[in-house]
mmCIF file of N, CA and C in Angstrom:
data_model
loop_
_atom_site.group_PDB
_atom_site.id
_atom_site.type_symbol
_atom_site.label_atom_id
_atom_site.label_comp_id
_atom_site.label_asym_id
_atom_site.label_seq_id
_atom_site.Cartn_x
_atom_site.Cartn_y
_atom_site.Cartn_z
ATOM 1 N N UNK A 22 111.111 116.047 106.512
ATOM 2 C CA UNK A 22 111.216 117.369 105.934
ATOM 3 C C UNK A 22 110.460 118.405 106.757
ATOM 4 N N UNK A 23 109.673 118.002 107.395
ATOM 5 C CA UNK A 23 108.781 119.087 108.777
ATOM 6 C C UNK A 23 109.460 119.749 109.137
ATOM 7 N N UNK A 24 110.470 118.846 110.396
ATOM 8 C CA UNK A 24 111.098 119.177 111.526
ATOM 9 C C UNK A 24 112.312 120.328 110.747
ATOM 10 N N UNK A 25 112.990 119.673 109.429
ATOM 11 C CA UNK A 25 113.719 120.362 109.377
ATOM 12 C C UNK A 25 113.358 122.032 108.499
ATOM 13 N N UNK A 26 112.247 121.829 108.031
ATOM 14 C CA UNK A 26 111.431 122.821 107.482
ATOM 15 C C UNK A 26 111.711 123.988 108.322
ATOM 16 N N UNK A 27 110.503 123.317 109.656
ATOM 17 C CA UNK A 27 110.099 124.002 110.353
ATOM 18 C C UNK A 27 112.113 124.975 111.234
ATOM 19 N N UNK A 28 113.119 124.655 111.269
ATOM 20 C CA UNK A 28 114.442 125.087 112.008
ATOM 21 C C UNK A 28 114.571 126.084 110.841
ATOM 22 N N UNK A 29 114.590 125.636 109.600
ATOM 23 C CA UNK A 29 114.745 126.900 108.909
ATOM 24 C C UNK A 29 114.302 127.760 109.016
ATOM 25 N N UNK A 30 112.493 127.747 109.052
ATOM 26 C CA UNK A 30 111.488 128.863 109.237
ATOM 27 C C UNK A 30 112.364 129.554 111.096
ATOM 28 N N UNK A 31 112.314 129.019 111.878
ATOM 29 C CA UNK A 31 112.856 129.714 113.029
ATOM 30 C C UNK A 31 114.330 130.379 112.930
ATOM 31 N N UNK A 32 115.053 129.839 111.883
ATOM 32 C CA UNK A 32 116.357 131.009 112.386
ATOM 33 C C UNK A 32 116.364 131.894 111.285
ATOM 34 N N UNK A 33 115.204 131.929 110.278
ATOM 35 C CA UNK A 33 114.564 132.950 109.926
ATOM 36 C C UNK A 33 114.209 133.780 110.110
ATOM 37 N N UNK A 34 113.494 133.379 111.125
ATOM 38 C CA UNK A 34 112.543 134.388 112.707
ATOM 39 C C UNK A 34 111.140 134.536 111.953
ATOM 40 N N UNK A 35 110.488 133.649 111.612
ATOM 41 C CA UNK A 35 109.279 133.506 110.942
ATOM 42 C C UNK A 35 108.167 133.204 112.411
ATOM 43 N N UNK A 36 107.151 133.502 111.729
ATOM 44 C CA UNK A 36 105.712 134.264 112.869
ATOM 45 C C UNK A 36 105.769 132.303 113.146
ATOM 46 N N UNK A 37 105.352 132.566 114.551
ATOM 47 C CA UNK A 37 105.433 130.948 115.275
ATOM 48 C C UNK A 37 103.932 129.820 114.767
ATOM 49 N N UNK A 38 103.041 130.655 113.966
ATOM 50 C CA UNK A 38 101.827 130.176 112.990
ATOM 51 C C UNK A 38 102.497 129.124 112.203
ATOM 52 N N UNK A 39 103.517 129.830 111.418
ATOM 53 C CA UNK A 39 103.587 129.223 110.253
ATOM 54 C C UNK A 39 105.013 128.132 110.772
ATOM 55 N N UNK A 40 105.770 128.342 111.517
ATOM 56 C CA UNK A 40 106.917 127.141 112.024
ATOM 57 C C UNK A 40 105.722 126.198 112.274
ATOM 58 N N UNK A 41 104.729 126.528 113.262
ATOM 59 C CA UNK A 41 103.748 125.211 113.606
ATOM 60 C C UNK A 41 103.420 124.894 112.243
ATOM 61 N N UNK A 42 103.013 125.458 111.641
ATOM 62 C CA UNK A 42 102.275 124.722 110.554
ATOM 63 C C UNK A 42 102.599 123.790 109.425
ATOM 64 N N UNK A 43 104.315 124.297 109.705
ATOM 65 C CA UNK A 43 105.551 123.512 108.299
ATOM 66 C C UNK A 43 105.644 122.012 109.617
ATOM 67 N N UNK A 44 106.107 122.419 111.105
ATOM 68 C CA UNK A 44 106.522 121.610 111.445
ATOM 69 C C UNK A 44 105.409 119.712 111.883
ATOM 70 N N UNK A 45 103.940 120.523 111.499
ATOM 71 C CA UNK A 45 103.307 120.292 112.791
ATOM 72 C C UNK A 45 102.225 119.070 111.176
ATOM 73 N N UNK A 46 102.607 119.675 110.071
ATOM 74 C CA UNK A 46 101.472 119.111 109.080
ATOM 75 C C UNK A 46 101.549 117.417 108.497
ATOM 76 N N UNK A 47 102.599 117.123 109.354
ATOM 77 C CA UNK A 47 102.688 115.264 109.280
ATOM 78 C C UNK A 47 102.111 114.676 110.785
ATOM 79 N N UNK A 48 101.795 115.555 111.865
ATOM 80 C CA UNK A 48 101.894 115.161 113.197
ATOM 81 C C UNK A 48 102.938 114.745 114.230
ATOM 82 N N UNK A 49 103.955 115.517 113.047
ATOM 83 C CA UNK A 49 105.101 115.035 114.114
ATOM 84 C C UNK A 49 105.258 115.754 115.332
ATOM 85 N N UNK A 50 104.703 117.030 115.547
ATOM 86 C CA UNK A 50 104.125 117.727 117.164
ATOM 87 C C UNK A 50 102.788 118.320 117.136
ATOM 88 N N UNK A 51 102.538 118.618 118.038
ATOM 89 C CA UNK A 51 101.265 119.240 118.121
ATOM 90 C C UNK A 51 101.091 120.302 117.028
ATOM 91 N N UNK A 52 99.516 120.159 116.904
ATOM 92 C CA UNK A 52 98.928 121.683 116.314
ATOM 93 C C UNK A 52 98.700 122.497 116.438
ATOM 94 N N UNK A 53 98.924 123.494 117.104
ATOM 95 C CA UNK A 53 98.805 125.330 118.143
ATOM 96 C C UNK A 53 98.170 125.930 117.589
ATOM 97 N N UNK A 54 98.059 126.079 115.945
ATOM 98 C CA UNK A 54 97.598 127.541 114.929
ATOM 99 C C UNK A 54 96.778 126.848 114.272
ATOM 100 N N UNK A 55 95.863 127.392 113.630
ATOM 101 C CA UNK A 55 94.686 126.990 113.434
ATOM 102 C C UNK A 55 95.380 126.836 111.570
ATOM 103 N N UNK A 56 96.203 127.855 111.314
ATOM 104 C CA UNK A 56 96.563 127.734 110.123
ATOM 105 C C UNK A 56 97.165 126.249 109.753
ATOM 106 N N UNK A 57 97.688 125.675 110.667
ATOM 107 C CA UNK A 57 98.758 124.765 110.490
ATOM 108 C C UNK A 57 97.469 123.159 110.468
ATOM 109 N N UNK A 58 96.488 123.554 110.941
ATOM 110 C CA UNK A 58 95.329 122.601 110.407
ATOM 111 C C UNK A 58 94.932 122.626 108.234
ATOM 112 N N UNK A 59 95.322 124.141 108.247
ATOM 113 C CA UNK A 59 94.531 124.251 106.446
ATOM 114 C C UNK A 59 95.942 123.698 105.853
ATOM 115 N N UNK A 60 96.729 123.940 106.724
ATOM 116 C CA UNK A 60 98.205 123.133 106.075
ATOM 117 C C UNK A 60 98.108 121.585 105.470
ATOM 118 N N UNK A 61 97.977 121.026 106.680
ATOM 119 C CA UNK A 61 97.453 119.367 107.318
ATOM 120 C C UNK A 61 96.752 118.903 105.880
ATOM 121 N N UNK A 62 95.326 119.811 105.931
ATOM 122 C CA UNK A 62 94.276 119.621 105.146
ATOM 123 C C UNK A 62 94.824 119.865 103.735
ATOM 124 N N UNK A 63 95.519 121.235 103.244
ATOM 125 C CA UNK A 63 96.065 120.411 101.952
ATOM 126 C C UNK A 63 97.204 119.730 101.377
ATOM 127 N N UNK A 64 98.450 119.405 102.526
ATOM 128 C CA UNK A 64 99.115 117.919 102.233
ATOM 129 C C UNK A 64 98.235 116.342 102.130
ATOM 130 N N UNK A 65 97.338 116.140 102.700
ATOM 131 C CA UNK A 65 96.569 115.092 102.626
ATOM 132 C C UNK A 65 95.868 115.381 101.035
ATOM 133 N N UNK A 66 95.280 116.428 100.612
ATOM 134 C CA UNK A 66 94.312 116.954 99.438
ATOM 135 C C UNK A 66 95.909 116.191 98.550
ATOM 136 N N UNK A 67 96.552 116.544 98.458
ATOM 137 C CA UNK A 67 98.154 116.953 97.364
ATOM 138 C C UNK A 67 98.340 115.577 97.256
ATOM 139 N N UNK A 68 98.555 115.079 98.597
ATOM 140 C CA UNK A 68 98.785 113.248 98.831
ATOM 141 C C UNK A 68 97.844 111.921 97.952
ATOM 142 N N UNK A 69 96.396 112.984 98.112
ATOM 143 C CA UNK A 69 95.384 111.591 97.258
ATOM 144 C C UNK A 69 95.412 111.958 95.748
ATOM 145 N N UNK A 70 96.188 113.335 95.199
ATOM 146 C CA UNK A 70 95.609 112.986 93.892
ATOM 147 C C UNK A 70 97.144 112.487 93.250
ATOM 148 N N UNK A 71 96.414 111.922 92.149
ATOM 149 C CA UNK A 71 97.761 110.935 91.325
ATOM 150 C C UNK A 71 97.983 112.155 90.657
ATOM 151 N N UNK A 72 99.788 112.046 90.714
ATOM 152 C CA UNK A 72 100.098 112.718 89.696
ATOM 153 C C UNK A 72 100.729 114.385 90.239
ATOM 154 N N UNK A 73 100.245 114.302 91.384
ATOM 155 C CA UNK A 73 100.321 115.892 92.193
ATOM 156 C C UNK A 73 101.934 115.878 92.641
ATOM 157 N N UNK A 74 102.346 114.861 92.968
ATOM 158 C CA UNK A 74 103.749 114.465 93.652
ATOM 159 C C UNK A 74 104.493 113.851 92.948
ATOM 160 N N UNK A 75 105.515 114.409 92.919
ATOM 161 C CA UNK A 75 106.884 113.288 92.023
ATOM 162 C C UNK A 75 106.925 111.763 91.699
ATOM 163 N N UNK A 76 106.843 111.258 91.437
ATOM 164 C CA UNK A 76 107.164 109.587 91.151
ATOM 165 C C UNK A 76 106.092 108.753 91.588
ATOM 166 N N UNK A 77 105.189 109.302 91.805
ATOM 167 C CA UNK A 77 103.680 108.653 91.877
ATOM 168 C C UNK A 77 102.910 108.126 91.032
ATOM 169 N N UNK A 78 103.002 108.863 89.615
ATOM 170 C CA UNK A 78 102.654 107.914 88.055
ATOM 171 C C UNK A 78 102.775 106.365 88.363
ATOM 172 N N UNK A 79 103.819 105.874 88.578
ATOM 173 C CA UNK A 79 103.994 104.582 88.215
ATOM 174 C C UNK A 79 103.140 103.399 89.510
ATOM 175 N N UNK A 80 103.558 103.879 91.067
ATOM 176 C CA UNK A 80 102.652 103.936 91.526
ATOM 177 C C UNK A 80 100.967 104.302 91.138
ATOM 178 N N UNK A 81 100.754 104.888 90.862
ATOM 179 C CA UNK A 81 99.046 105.449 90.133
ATOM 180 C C UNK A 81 98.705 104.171 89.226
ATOM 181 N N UNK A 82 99.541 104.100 88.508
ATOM 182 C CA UNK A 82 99.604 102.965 87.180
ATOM 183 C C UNK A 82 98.940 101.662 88.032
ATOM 184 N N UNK A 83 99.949 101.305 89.067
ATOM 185 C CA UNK A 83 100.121 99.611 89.554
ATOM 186 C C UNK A 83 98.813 99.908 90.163
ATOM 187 N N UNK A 84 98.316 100.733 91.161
ATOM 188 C CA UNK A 84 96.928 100.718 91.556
ATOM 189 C C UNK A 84 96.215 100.570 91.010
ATOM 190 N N UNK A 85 95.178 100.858 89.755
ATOM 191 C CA UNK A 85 94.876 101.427 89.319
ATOM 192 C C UNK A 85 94.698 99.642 88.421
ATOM 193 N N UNK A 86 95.794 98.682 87.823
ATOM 194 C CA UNK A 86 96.049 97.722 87.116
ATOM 195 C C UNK A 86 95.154 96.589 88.335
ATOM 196 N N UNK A 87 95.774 97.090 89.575
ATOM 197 C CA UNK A 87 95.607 95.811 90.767
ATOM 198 C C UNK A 87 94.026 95.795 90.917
ATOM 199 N N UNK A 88 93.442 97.331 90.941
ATOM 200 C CA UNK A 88 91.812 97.525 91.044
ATOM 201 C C UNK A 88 91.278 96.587 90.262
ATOM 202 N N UNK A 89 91.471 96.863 88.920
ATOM 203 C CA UNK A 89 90.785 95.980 87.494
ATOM 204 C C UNK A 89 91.097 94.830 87.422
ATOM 205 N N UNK A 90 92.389 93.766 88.145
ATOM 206 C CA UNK A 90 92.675 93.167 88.379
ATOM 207 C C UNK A 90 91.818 92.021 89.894
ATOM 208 N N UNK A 91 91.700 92.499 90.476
ATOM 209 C CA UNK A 91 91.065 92.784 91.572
ATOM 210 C C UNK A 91 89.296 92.242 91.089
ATOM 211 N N UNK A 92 89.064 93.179 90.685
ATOM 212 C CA UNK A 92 87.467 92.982 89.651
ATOM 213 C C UNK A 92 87.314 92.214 88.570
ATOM 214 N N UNK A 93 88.141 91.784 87.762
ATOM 215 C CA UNK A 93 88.451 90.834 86.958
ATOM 216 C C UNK A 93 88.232 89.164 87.779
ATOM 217 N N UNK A 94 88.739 88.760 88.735
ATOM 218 C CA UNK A 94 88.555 88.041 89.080
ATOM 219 C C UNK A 94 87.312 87.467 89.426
ATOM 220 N N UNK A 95 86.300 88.174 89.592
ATOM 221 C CA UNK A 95 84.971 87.794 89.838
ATOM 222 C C UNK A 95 83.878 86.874 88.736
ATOM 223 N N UNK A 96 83.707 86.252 88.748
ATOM 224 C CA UNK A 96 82.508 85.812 87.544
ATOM 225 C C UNK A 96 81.697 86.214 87.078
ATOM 226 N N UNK A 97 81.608 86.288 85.653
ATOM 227 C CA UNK A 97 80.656 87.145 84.779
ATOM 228 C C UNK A 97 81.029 88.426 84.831
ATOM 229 N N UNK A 98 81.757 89.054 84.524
ATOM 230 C CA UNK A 98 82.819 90.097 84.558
ATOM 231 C C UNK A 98 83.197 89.998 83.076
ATOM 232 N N UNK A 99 82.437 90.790 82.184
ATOM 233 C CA UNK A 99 83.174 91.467 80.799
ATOM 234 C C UNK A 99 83.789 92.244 80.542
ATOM 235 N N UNK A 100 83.695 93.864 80.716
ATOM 236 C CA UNK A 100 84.643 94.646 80.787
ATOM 237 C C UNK A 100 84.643 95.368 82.311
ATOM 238 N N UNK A 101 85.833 96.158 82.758
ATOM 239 C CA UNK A 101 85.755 97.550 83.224
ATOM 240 C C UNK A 101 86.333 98.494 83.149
ATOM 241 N N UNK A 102 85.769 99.457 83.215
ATOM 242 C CA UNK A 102 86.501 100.817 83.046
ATOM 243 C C UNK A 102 86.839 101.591 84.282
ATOM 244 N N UNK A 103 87.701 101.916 84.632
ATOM 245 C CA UNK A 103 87.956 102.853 85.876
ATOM 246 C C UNK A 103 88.338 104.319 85.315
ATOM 247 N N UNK A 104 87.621 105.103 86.018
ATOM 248 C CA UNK A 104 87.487 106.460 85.968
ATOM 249 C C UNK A 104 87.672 107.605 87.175
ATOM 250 N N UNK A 105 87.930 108.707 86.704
ATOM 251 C CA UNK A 105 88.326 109.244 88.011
ATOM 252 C C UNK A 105 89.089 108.984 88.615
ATOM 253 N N UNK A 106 90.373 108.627 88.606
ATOM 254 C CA UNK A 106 91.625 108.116 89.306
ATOM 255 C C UNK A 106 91.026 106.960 90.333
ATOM 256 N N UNK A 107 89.951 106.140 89.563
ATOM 257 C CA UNK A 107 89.481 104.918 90.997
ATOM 258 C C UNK A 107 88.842 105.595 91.535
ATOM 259 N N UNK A 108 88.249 106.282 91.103
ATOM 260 C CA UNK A 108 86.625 106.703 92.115
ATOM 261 C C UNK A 108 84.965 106.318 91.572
ATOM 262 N N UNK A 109 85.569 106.306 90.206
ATOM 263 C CA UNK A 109 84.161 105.319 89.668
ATOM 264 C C UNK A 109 84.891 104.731 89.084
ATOM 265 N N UNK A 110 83.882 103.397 89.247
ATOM 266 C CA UNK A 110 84.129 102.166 88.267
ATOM 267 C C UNK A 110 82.586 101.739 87.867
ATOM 268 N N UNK A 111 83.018 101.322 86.373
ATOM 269 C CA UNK A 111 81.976 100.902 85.481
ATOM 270 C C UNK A 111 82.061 99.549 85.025
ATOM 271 N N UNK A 112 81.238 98.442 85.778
ATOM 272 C CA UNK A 112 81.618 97.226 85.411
ATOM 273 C C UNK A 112 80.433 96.149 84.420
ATOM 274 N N UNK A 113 80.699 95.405 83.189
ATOM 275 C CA UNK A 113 79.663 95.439 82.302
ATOM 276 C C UNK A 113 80.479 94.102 82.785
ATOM 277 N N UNK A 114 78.752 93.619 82.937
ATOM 278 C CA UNK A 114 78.807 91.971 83.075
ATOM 279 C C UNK A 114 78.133 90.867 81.612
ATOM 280 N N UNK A 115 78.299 89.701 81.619
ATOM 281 C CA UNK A 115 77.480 88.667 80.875
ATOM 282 C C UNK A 115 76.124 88.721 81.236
ATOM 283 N N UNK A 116 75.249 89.251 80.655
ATOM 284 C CA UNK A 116 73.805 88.965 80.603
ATOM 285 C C UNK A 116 73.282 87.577 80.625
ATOM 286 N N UNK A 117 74.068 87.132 79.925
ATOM 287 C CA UNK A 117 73.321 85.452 79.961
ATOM 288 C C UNK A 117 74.200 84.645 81.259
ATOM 289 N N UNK A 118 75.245 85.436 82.286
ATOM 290 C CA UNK A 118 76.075 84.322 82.899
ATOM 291 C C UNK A 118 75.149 85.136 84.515
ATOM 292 N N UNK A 119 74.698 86.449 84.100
ATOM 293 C CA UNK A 119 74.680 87.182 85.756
ATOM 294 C C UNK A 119 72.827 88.175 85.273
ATOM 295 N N UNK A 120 72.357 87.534 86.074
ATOM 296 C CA UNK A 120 70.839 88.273 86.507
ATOM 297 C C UNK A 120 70.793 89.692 86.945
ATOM 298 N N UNK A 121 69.979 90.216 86.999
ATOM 299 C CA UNK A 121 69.562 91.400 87.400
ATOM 300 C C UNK A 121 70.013 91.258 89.318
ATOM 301 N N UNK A 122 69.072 90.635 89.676
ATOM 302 C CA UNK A 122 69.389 90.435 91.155
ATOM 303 C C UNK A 122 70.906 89.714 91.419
ATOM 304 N N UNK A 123 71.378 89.594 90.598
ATOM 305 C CA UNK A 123 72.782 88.596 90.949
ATOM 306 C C UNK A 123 73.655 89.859 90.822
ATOM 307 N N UNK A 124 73.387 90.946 89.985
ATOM 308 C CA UNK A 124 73.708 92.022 89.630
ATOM 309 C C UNK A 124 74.482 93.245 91.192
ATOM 310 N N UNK A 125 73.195 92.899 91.715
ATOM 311 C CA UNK A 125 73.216 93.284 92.932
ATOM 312 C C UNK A 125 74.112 92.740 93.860
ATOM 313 N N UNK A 126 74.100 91.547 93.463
ATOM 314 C CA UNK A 126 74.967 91.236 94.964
ATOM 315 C C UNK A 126 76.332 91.031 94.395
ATOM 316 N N UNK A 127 76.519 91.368 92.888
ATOM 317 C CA UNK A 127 78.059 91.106 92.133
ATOM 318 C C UNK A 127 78.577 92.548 92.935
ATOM 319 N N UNK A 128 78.070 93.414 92.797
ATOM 320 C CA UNK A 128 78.429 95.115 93.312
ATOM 321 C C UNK A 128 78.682 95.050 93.997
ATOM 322 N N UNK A 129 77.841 94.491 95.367
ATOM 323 C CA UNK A 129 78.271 94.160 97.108
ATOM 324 C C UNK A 129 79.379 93.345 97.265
ATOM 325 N N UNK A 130 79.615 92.292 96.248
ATOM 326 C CA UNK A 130 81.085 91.537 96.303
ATOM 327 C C UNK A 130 82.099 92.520 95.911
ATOM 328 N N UNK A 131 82.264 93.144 94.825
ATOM 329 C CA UNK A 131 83.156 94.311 94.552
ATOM 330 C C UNK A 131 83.517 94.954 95.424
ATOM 331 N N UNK A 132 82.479 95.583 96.307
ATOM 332 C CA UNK A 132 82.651 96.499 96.941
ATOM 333 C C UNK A 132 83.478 96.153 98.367
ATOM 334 N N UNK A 133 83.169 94.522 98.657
ATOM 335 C CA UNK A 133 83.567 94.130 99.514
ATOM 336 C C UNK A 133 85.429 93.815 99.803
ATOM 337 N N UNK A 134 84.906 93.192 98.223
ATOM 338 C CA UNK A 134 86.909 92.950 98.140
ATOM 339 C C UNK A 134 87.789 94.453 97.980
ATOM 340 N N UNK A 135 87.139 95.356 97.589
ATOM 341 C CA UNK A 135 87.972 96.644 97.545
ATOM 342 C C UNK A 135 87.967 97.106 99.046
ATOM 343 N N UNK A 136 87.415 96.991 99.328
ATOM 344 C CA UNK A 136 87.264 97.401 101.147
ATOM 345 C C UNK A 136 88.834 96.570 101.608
ATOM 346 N N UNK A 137 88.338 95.250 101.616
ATOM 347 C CA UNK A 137 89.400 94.099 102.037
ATOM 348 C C UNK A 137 90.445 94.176 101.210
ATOM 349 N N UNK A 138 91.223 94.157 100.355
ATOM 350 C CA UNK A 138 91.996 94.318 99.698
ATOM 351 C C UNK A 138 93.112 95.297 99.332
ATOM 352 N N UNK A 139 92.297 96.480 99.232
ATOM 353 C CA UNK A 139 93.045 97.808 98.710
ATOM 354 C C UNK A 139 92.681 98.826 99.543
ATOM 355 N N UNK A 140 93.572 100.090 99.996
ATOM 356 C CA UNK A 140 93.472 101.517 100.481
ATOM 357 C C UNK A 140 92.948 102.123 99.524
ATOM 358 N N UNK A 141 91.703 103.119 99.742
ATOM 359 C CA UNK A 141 91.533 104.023 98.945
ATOM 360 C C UNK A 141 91.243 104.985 99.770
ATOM 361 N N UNK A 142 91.458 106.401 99.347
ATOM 362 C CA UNK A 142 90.915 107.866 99.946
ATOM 363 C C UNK A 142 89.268 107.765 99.297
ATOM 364 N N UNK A 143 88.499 108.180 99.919
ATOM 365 C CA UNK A 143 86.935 109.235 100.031
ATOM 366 C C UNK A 143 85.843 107.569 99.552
ATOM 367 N N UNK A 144 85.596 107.919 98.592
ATOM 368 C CA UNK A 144 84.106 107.054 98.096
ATOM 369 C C UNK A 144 84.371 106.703 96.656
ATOM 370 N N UNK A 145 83.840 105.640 96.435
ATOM 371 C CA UNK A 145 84.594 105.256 95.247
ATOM 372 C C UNK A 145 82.383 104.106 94.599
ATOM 373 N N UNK A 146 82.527 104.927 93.750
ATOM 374 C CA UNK A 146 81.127 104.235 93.149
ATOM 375 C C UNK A 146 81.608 103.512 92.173
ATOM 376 N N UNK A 147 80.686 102.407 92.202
ATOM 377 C CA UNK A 147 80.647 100.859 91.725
ATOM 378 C C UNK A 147 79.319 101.198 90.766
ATOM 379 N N UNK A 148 79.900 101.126 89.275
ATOM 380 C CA UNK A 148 78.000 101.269 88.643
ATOM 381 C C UNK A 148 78.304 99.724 87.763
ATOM 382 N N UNK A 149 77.307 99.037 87.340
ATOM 383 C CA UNK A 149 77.067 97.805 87.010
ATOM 384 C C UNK A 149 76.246 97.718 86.023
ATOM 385 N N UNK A 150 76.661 96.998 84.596
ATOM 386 C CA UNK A 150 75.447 97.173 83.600
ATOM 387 C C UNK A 150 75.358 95.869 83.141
ATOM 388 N N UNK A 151 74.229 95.655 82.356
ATOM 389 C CA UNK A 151 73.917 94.513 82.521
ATOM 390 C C UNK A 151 73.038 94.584 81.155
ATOM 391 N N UNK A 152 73.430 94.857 80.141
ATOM 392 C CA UNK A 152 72.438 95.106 78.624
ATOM 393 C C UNK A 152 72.939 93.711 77.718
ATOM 394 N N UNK A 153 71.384 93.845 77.219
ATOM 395 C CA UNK A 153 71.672 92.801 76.130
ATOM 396 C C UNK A 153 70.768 93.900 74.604
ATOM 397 N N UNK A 154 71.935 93.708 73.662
ATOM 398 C CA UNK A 154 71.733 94.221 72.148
ATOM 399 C C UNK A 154 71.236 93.597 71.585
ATOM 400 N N UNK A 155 70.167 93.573 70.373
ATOM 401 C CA UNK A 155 69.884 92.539 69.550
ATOM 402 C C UNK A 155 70.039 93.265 68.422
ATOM 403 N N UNK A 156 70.062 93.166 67.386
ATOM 404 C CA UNK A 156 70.248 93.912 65.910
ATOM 405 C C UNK A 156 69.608 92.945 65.333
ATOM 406 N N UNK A 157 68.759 93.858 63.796
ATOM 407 C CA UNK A 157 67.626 92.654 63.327
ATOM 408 C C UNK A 157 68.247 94.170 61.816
ATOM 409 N N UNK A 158 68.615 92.614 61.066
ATOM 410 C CA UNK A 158 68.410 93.760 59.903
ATOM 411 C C UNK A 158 67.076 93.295 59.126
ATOM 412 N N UNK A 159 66.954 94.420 58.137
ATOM 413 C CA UNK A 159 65.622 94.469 57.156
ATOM 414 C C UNK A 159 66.064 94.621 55.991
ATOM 415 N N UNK A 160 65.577 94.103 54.911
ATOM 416 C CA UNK A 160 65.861 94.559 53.325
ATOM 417 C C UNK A 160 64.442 94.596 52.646
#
C-alpha cells in the first residue's frame, strides 16, 4: 500500500515530503524528509497497540492466552493476571510450594521464556507475589 500510496500522492502533484513519507514508512525506499521518519514512527506506535488496526482483536486475544499459557506452565504458579495489553504481568505463586528467594529466580525464568518464546514491543514487567493469609476468628 506505500508504493501505491505514494503514485497517487505524485499524479496528484503532492510536495515530494510527503510522497517520501507515504512511500518510504515500511522501508520500502529510502528516507529523504525528515517528516517521513514521524511517519515511520507512528505506523510502528499504530502497529503495537491492540486493537488500533482491523482484525487484530482476535490476534490480541491468542497472544495474550499463549503469554498466560506460557506462565502457567511453570511450577508453583497460582494465578496470573496480564495487564496493559502484556506489559505487566502479575504472577501469585504457592507460598508453601515457592520461597522468597525461589521467588526470584521464578521471575528470571518468566522472563526468560518470554524472551525465548514470544515477540513483544518495549518492556514488559514481571511483578511476583508471594502472601500467605491467615484468618483467626474470635467470639
Amino acid at each position: 500500500h506505500a508504493i501505491i500510496g505514494a503514485e497517487v500522492l505524485k499524479k496528484m502533484g503532492m510536495d515530494p515530503a510527503i510522497i517520501n513519507a507515504a512511500e518510504a514508512h515500511h522501508y520500502d525506499v529510502p528516507i529523504t524528509h525528515p517528516i517521513a521518519w514521524i511517519v515511520t514512527a507512528a505506523d510502528a506506535i499504530s502497529a503495537s497497540r491492540p486493537g488500533a488496526r482491523f482484525n487484530t482483536k482476535d490476534l490480541f486475544i491468542e497472544k495474550m492466552w499463549e503469554l498466560e499459557k506460557l506462565i502457567y506452565e511453570i511450577h508453583g504458579i497460582d494465578k496470573v493476571h496480564i495487564m496493559q495489553a502484556g506489559r505487566e504481568i502479575m504472577v501469585y505463586v504457592n507460598p508453601k510450594e515457592i520461597s522468597d528467594s525461589e521467588l526470584e529466580k521464578l521471575l528470571k525464568t518468566i522472563g526468560e521464556k518470554i524472551e525465548e518464546k514470544l515477540d513483544y514491543p518495549g518492556i514488559i514487567r514481571v511483578t511476583g507475589i508471594r502472601e500467605t493469609k491467615i484468618i483467626e476468628f474470635l467470639r
